[in-house]
Short mmCIF file of N, CA and C in Angstrom, two decimals:
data_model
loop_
_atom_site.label_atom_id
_atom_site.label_comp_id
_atom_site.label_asym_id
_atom_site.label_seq_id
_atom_site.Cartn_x
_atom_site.Cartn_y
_atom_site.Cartn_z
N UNK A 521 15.02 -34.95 7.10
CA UNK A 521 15.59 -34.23 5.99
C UNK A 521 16.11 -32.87 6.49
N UNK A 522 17.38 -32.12 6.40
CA UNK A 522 18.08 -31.34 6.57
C UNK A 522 17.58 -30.38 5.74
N UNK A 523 16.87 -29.42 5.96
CA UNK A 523 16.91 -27.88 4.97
C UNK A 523 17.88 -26.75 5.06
N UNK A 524 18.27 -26.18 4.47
CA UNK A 524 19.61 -25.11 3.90
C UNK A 524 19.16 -23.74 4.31
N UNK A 525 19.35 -23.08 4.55
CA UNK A 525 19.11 -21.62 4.54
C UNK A 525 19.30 -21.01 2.94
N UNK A 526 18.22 -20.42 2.39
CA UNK A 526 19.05 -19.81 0.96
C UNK A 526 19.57 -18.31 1.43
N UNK A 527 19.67 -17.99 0.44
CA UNK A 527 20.31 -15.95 0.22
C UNK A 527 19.12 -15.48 0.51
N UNK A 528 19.77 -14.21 0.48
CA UNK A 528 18.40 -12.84 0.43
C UNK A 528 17.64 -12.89 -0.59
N UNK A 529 16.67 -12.80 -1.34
CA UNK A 529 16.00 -12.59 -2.72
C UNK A 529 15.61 -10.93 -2.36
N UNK A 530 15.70 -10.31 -3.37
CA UNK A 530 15.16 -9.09 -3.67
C UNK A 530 14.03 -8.83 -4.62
N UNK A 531 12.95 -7.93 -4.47
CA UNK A 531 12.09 -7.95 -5.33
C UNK A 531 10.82 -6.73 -4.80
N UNK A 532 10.13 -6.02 -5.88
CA UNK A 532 9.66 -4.50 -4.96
C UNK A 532 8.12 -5.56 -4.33
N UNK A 533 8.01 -4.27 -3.78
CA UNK A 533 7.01 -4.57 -2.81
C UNK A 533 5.54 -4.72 -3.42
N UNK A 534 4.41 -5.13 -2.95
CA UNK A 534 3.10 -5.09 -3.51
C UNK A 534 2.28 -4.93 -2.97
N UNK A 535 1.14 -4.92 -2.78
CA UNK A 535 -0.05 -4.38 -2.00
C UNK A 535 -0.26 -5.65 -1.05
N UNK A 536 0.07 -6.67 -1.42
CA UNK A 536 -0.34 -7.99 -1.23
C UNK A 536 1.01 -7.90 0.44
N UNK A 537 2.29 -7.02 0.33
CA UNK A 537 2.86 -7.59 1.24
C UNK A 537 2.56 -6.00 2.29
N UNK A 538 1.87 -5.42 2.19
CA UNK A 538 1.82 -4.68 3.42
C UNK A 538 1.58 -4.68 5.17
N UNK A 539 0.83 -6.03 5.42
CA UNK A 539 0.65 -6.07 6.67
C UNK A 539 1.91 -6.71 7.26
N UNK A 540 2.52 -7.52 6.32
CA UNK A 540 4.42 -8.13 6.75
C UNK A 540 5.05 -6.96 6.61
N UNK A 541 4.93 -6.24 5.62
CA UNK A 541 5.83 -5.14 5.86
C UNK A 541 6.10 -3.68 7.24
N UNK A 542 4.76 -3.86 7.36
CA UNK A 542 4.20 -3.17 8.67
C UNK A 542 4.44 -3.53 10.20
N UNK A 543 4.37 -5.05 9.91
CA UNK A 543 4.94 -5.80 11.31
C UNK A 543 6.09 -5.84 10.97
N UNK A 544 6.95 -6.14 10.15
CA UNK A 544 8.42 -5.52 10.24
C UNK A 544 8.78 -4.85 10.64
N UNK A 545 8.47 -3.39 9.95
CA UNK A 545 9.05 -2.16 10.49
C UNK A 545 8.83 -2.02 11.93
N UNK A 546 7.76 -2.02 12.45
CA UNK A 546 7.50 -1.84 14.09
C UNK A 546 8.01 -2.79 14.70
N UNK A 547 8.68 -4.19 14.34
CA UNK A 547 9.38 -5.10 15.12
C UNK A 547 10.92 -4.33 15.18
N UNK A 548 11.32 -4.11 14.09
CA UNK A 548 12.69 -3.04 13.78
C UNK A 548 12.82 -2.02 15.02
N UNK A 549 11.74 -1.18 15.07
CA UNK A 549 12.02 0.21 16.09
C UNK A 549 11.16 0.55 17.27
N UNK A 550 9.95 -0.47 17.21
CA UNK A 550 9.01 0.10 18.27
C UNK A 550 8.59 -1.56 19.00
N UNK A 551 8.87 -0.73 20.64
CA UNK A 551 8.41 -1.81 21.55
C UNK A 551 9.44 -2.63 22.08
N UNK A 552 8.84 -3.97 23.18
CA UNK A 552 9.85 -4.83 23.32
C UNK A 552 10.54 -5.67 22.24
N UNK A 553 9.74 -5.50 21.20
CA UNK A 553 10.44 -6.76 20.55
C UNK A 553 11.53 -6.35 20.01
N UNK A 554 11.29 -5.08 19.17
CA UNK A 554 12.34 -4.46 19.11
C UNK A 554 13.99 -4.25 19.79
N UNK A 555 13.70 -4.39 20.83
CA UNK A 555 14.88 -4.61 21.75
C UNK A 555 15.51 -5.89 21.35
N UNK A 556 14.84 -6.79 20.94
CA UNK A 556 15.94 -7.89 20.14
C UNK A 556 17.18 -7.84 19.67
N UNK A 557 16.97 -6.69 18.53
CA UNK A 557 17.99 -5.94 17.55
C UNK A 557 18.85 -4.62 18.12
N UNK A 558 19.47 -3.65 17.66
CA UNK A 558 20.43 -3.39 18.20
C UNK A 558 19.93 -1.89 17.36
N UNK A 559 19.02 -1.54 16.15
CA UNK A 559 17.70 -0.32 16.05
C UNK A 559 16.60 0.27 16.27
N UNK A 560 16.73 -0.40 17.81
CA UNK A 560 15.29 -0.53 18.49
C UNK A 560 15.49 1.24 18.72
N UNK A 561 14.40 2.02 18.45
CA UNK A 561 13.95 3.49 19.35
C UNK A 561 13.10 3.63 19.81
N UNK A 562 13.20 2.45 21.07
CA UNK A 562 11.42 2.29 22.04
C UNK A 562 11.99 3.17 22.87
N UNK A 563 13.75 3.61 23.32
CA UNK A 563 13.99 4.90 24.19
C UNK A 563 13.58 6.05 24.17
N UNK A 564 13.30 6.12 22.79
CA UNK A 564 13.28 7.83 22.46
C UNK A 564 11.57 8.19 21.87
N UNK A 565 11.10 7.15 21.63
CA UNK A 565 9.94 6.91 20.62
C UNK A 565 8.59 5.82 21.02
N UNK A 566 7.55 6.01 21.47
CA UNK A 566 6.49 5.17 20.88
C UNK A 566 5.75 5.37 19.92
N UNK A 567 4.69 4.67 20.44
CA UNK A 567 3.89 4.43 19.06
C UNK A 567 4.13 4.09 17.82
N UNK A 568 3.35 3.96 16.74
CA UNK A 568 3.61 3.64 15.51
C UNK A 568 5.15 4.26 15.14
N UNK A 569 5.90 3.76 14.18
CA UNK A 569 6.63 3.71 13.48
C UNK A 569 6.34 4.00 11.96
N UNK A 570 5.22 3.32 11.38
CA UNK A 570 4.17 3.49 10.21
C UNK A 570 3.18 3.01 10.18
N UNK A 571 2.61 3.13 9.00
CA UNK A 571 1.00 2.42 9.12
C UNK A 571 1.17 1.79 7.63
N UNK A 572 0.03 1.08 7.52
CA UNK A 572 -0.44 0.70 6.05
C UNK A 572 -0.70 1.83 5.09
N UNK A 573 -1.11 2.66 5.39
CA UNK A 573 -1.19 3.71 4.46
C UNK A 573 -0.09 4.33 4.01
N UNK A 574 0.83 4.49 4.78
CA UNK A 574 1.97 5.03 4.54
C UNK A 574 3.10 4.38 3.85
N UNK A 575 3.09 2.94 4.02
CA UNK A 575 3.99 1.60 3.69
C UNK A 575 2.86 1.66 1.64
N UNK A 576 1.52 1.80 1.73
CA UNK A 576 0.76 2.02 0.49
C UNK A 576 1.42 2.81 -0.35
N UNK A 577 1.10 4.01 0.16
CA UNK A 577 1.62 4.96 -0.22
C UNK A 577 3.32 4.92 -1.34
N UNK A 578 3.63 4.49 -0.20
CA UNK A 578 5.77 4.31 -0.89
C UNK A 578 5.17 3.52 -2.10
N UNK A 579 4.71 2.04 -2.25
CA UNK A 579 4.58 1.28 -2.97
C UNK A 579 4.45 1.87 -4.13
N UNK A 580 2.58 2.80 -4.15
CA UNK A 580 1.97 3.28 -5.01
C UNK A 580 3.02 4.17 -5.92
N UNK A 581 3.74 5.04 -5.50
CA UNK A 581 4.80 6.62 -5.44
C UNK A 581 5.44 5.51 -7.36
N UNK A 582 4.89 6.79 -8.28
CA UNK A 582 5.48 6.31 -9.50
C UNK A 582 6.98 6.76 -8.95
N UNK A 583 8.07 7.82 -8.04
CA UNK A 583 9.09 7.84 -7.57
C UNK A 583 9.87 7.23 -6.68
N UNK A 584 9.28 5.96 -5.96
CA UNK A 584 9.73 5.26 -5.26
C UNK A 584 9.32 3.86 -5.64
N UNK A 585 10.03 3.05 -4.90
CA UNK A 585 9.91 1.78 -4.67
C UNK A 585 10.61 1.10 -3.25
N UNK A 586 9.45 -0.03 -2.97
CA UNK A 586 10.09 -0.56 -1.62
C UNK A 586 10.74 -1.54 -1.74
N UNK A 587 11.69 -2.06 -1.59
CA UNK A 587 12.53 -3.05 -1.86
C UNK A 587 12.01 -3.98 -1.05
N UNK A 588 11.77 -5.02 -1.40
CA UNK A 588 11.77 -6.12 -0.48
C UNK A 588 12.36 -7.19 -0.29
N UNK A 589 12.38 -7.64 0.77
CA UNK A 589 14.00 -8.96 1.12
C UNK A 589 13.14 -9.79 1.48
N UNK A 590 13.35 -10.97 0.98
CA UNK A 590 13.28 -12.48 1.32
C UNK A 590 13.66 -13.52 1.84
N UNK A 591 14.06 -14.41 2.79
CA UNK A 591 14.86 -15.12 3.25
C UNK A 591 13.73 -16.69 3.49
N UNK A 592 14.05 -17.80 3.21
CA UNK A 592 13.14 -18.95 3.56
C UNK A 592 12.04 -18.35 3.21
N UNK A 593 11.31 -17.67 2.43
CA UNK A 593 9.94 -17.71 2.12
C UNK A 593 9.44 -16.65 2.58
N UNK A 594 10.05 -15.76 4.21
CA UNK A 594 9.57 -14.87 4.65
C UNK A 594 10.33 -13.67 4.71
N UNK A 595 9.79 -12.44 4.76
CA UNK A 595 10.16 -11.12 4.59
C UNK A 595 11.01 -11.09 5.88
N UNK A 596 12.09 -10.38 5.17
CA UNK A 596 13.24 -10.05 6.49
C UNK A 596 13.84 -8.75 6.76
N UNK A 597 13.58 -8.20 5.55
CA UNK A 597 14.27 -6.47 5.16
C UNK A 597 13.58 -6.27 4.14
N UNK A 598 13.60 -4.83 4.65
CA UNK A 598 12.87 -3.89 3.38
C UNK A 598 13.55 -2.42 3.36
N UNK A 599 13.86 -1.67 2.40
CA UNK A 599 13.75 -0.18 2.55
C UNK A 599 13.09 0.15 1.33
N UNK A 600 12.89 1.64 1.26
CA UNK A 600 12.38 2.33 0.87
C UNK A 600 13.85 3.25 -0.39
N UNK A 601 13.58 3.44 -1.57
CA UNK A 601 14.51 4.19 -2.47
C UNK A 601 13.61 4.82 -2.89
N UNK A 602 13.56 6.32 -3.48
CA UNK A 602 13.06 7.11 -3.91
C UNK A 602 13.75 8.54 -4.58
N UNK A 603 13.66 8.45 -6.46
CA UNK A 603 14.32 9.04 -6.59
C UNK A 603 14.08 11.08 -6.77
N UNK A 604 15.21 11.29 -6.67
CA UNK A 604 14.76 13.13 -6.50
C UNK A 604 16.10 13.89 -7.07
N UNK A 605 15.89 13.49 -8.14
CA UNK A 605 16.90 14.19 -9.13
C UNK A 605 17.53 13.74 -9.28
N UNK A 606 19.00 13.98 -8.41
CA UNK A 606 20.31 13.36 -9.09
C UNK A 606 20.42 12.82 -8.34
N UNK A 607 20.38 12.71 -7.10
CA UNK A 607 20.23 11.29 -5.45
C UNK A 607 18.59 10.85 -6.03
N UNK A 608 19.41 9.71 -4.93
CA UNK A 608 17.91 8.87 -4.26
C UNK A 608 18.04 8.98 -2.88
N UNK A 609 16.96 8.73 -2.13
CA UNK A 609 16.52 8.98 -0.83
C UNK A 609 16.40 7.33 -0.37
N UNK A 610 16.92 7.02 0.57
CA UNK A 610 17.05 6.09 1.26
C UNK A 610 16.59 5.72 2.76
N UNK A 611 15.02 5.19 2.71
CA UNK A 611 14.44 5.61 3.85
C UNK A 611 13.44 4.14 4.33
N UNK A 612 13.13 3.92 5.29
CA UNK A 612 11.98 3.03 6.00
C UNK A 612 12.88 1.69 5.50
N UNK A 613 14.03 1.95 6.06
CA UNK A 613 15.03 0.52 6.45
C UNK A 613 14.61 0.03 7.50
N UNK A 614 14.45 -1.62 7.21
CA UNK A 614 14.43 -2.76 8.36
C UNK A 614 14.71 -3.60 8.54
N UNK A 615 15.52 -4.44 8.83
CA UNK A 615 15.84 -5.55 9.43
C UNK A 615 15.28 -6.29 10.59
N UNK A 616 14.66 -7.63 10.40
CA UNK A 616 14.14 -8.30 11.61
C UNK A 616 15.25 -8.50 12.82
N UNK A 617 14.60 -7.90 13.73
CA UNK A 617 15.31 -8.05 14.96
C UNK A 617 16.01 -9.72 15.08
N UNK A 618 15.71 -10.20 14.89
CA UNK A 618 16.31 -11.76 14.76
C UNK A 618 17.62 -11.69 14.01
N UNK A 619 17.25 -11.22 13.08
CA UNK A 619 18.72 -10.99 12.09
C UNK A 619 19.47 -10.46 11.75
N UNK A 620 19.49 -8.85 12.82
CA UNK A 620 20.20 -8.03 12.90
C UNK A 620 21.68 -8.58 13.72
N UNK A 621 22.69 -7.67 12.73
CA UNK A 621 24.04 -8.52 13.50
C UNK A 621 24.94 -9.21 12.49
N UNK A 622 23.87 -9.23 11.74
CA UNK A 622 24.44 -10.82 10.80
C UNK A 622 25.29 -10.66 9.06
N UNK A 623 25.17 -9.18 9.21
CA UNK A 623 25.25 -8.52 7.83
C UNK A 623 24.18 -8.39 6.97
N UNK A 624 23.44 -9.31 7.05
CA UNK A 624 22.18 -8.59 6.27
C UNK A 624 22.05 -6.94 5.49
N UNK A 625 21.84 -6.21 6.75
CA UNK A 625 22.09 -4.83 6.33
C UNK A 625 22.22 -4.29 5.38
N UNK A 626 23.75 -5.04 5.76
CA UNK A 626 24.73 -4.23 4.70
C UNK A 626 24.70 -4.76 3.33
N UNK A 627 24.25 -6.30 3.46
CA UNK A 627 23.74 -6.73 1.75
C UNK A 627 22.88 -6.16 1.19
N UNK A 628 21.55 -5.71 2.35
CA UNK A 628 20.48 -4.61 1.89
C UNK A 628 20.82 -3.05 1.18
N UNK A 629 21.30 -2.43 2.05
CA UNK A 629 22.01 -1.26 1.70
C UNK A 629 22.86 -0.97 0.03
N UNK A 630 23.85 -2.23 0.09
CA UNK A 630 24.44 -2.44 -0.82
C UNK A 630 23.64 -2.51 -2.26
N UNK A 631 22.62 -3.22 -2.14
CA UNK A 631 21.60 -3.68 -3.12
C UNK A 631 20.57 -2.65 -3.69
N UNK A 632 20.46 -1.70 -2.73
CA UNK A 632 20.00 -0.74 -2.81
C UNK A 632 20.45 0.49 -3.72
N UNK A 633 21.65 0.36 -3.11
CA UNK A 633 22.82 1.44 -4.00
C UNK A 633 23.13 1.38 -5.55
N UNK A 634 22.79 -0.54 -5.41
CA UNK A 634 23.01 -0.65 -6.75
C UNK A 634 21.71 -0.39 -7.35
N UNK A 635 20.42 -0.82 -7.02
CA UNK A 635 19.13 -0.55 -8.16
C UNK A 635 19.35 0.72 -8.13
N UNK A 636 19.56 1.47 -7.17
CA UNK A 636 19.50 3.12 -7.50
C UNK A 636 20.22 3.64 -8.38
N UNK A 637 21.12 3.10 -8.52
CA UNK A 637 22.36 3.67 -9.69
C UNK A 637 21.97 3.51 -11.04
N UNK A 638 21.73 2.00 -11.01
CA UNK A 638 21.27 1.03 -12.24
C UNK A 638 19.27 1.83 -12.88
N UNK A 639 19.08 2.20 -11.31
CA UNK A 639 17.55 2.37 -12.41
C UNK A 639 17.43 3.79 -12.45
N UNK A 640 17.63 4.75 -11.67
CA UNK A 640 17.69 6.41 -12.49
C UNK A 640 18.88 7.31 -12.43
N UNK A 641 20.13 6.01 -12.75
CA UNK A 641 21.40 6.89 -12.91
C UNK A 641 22.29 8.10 -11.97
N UNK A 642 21.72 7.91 -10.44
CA UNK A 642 21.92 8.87 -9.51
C UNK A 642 22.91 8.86 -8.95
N UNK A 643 24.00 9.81 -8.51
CA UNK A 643 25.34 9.73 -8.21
C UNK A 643 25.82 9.84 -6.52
N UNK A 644 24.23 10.13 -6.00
CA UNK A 644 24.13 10.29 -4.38
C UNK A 644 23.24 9.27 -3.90
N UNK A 645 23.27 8.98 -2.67
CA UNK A 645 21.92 8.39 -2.21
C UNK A 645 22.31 9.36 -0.83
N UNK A 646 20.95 10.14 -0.47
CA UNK A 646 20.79 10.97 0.55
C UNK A 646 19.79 9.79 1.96
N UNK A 647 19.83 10.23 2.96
CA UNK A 647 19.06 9.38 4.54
C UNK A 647 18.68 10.52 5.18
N UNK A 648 18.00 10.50 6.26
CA UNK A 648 18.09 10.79 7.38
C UNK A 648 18.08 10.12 8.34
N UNK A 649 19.01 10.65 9.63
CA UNK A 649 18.60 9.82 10.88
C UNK A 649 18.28 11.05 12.11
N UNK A 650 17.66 9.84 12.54
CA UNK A 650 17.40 11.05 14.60
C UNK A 650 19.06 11.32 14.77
N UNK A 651 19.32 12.37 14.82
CA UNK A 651 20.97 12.78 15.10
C UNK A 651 21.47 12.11 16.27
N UNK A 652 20.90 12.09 17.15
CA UNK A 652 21.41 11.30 18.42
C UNK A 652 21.49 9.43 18.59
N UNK A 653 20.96 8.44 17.12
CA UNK A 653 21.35 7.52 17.07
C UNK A 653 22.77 7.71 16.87
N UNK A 654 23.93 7.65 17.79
CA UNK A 654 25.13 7.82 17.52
C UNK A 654 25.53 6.62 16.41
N UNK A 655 24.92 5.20 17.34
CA UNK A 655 25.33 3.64 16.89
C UNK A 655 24.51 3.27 15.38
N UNK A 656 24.09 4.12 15.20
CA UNK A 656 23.84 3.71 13.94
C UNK A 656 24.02 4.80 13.07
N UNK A 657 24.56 5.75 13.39
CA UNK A 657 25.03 6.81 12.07
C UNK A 657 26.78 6.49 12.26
N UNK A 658 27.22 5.84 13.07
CA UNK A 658 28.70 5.20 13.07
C UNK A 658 28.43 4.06 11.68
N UNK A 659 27.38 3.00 12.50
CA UNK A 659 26.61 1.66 11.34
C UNK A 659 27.08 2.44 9.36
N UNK A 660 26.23 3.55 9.65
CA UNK A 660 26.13 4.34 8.16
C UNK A 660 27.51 4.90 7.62
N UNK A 661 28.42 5.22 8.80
CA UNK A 661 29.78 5.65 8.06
C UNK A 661 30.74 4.61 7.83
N UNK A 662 30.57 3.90 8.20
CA UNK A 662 31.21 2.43 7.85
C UNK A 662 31.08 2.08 6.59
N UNK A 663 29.57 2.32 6.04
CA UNK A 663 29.11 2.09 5.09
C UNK A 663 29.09 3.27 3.94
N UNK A 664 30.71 3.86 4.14
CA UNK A 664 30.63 5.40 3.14
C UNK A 664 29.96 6.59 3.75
N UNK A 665 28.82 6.62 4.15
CA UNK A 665 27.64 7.81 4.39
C UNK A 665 28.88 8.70 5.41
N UNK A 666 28.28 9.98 5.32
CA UNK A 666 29.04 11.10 5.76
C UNK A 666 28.26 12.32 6.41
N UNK A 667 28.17 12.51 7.78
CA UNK A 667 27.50 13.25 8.27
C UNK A 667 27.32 14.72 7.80
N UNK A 668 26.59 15.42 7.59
CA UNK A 668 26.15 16.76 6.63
C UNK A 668 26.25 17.90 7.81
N UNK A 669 25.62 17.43 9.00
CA UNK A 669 25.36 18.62 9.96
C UNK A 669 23.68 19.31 9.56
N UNK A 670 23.69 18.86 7.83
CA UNK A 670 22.20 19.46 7.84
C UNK A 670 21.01 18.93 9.04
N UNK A 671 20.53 19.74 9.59
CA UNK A 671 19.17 18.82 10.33
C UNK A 671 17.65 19.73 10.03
N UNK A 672 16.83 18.68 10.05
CA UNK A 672 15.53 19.22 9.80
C UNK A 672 14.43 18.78 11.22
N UNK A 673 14.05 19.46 11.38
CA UNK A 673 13.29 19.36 12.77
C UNK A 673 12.30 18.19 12.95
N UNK A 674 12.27 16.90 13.77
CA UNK A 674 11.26 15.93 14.38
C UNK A 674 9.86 16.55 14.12
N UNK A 675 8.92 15.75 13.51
CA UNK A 675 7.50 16.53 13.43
C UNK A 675 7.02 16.04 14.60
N UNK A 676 7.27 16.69 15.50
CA UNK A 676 6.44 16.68 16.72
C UNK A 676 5.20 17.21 16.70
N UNK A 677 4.17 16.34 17.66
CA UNK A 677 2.75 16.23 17.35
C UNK A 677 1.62 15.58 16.15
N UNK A 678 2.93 15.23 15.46
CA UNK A 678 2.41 14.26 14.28
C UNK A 678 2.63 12.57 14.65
N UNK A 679 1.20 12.15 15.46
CA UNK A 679 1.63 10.82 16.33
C UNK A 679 1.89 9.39 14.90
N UNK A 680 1.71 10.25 13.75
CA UNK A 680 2.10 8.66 12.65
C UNK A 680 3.70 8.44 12.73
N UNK A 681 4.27 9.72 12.94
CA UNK A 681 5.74 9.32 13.08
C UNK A 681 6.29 8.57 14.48
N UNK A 682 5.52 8.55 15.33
CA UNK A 682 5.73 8.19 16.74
C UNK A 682 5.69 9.32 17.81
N UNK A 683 5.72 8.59 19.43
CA UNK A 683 5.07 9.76 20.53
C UNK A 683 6.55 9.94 21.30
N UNK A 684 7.62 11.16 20.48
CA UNK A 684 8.34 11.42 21.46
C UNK A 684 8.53 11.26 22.85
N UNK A 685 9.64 11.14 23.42
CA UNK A 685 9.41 10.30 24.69
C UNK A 685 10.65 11.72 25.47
N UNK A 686 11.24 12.16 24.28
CA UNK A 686 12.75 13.58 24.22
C UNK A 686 11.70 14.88 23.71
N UNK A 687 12.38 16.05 24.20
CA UNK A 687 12.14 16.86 23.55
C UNK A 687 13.46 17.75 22.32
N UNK A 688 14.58 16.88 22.44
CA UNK A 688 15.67 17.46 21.66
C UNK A 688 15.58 16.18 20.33
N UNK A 689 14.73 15.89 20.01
CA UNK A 689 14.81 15.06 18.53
C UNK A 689 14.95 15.98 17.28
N UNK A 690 15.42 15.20 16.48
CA UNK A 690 15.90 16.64 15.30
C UNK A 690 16.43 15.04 14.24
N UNK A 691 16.80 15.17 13.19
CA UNK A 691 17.24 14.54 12.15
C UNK A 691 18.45 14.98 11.22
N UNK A 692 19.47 14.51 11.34
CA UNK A 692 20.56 14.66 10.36
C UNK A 692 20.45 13.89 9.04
N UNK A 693 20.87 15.12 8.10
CA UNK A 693 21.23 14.38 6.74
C UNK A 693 22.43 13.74 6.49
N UNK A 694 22.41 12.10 5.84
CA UNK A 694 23.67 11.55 5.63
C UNK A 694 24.22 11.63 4.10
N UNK A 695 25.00 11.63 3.73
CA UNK A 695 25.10 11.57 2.00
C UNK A 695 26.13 10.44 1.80
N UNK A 696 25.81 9.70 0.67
CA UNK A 696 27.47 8.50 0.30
C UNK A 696 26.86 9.07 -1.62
N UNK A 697 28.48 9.57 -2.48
CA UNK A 697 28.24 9.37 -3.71
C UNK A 697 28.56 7.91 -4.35
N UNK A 698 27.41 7.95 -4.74
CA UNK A 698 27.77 6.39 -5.78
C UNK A 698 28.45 6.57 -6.92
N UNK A 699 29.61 5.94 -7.12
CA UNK A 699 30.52 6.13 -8.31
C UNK A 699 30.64 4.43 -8.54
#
């Protein structure tokens, strides 16, 4: 018997999916496996990426929600929306290294833009990235987003964000208005 691939399903996150969500994200940016995909920052970065507490945390946040993606039964993408006035914040994006490439992403992203609009009426969605991912803040202007120049400093010495590997890490703000 031949099985089909279905679509993405969307749907928020629960307590129940945190340890998939956790091995996600660290398959996304930390380690070899990471190197699969094409958002790996095992160059610049070890260690954790997040933890359960922190992936809790988003869930719990009466201001956020984690989006979660579905594909065949198993988790494939997730981000993070969180709203803060008149933007939402757009953060702890992942894609399984397997399926990066494929557009996914950008169906994620897209989907995103829309619950954000649709659920607290916001006319921005704000990001940050490590300023020196060139290839993926190109990824983000493709996708509308528009480099700010704002940057806010890497919390260095805070090993939940990961163990710098640079000492010039720093974070740019991206902005796209949703109309």
């Amino acid at each position: 018997m031949e099985t089909t691939a279905t679509g993405p399903t969307f749907r928020p996150a629960t307590d129940a999916d945190v340890g998939a969500l956790v091995a996600l994200i660290e398959s996304a940016y930390r380690g070899d496996a990471s190197r699969a995909g094409w958002t790996t920052e095992a160059d610049i970065l070890e260690g954790q990426r997040t933890d359960p507490q922190g992936v809790l945390d988003v869930i719990k946040s009466p201001d956020s929600r984690l989006l979660t993606v579905e594909q065949d039964g198993l988790i494939v993408a997730c981000c993070q929306l969180e709203h803060r006035g008149s933007h939402a914040y757009f953060g702890m994006f992942a894609v399984s290294p397997a399926l990066q490439g494929a557009g996914l992403g950008k169906t994620v992203i897209a989907e995103a833009e829309r619950q954000a609009r649709a659920a607290w009426g916001v006319t921005e969605m704000h990001m940050t990235v490590i300023s020196l991912r060139d290839d993926l803040i190109a990824w983000y202007e493709r996708r509308g987003y528009r480099r700010t120049g704002e940057m806010t400093p890497f919390p260095y010495g805070d090993e939940r964000f990961g163990i710098p590997q640079r000492d010039d890490l720093q974070f740019e703000l991206l902005v796209k208005p949703l109309v």
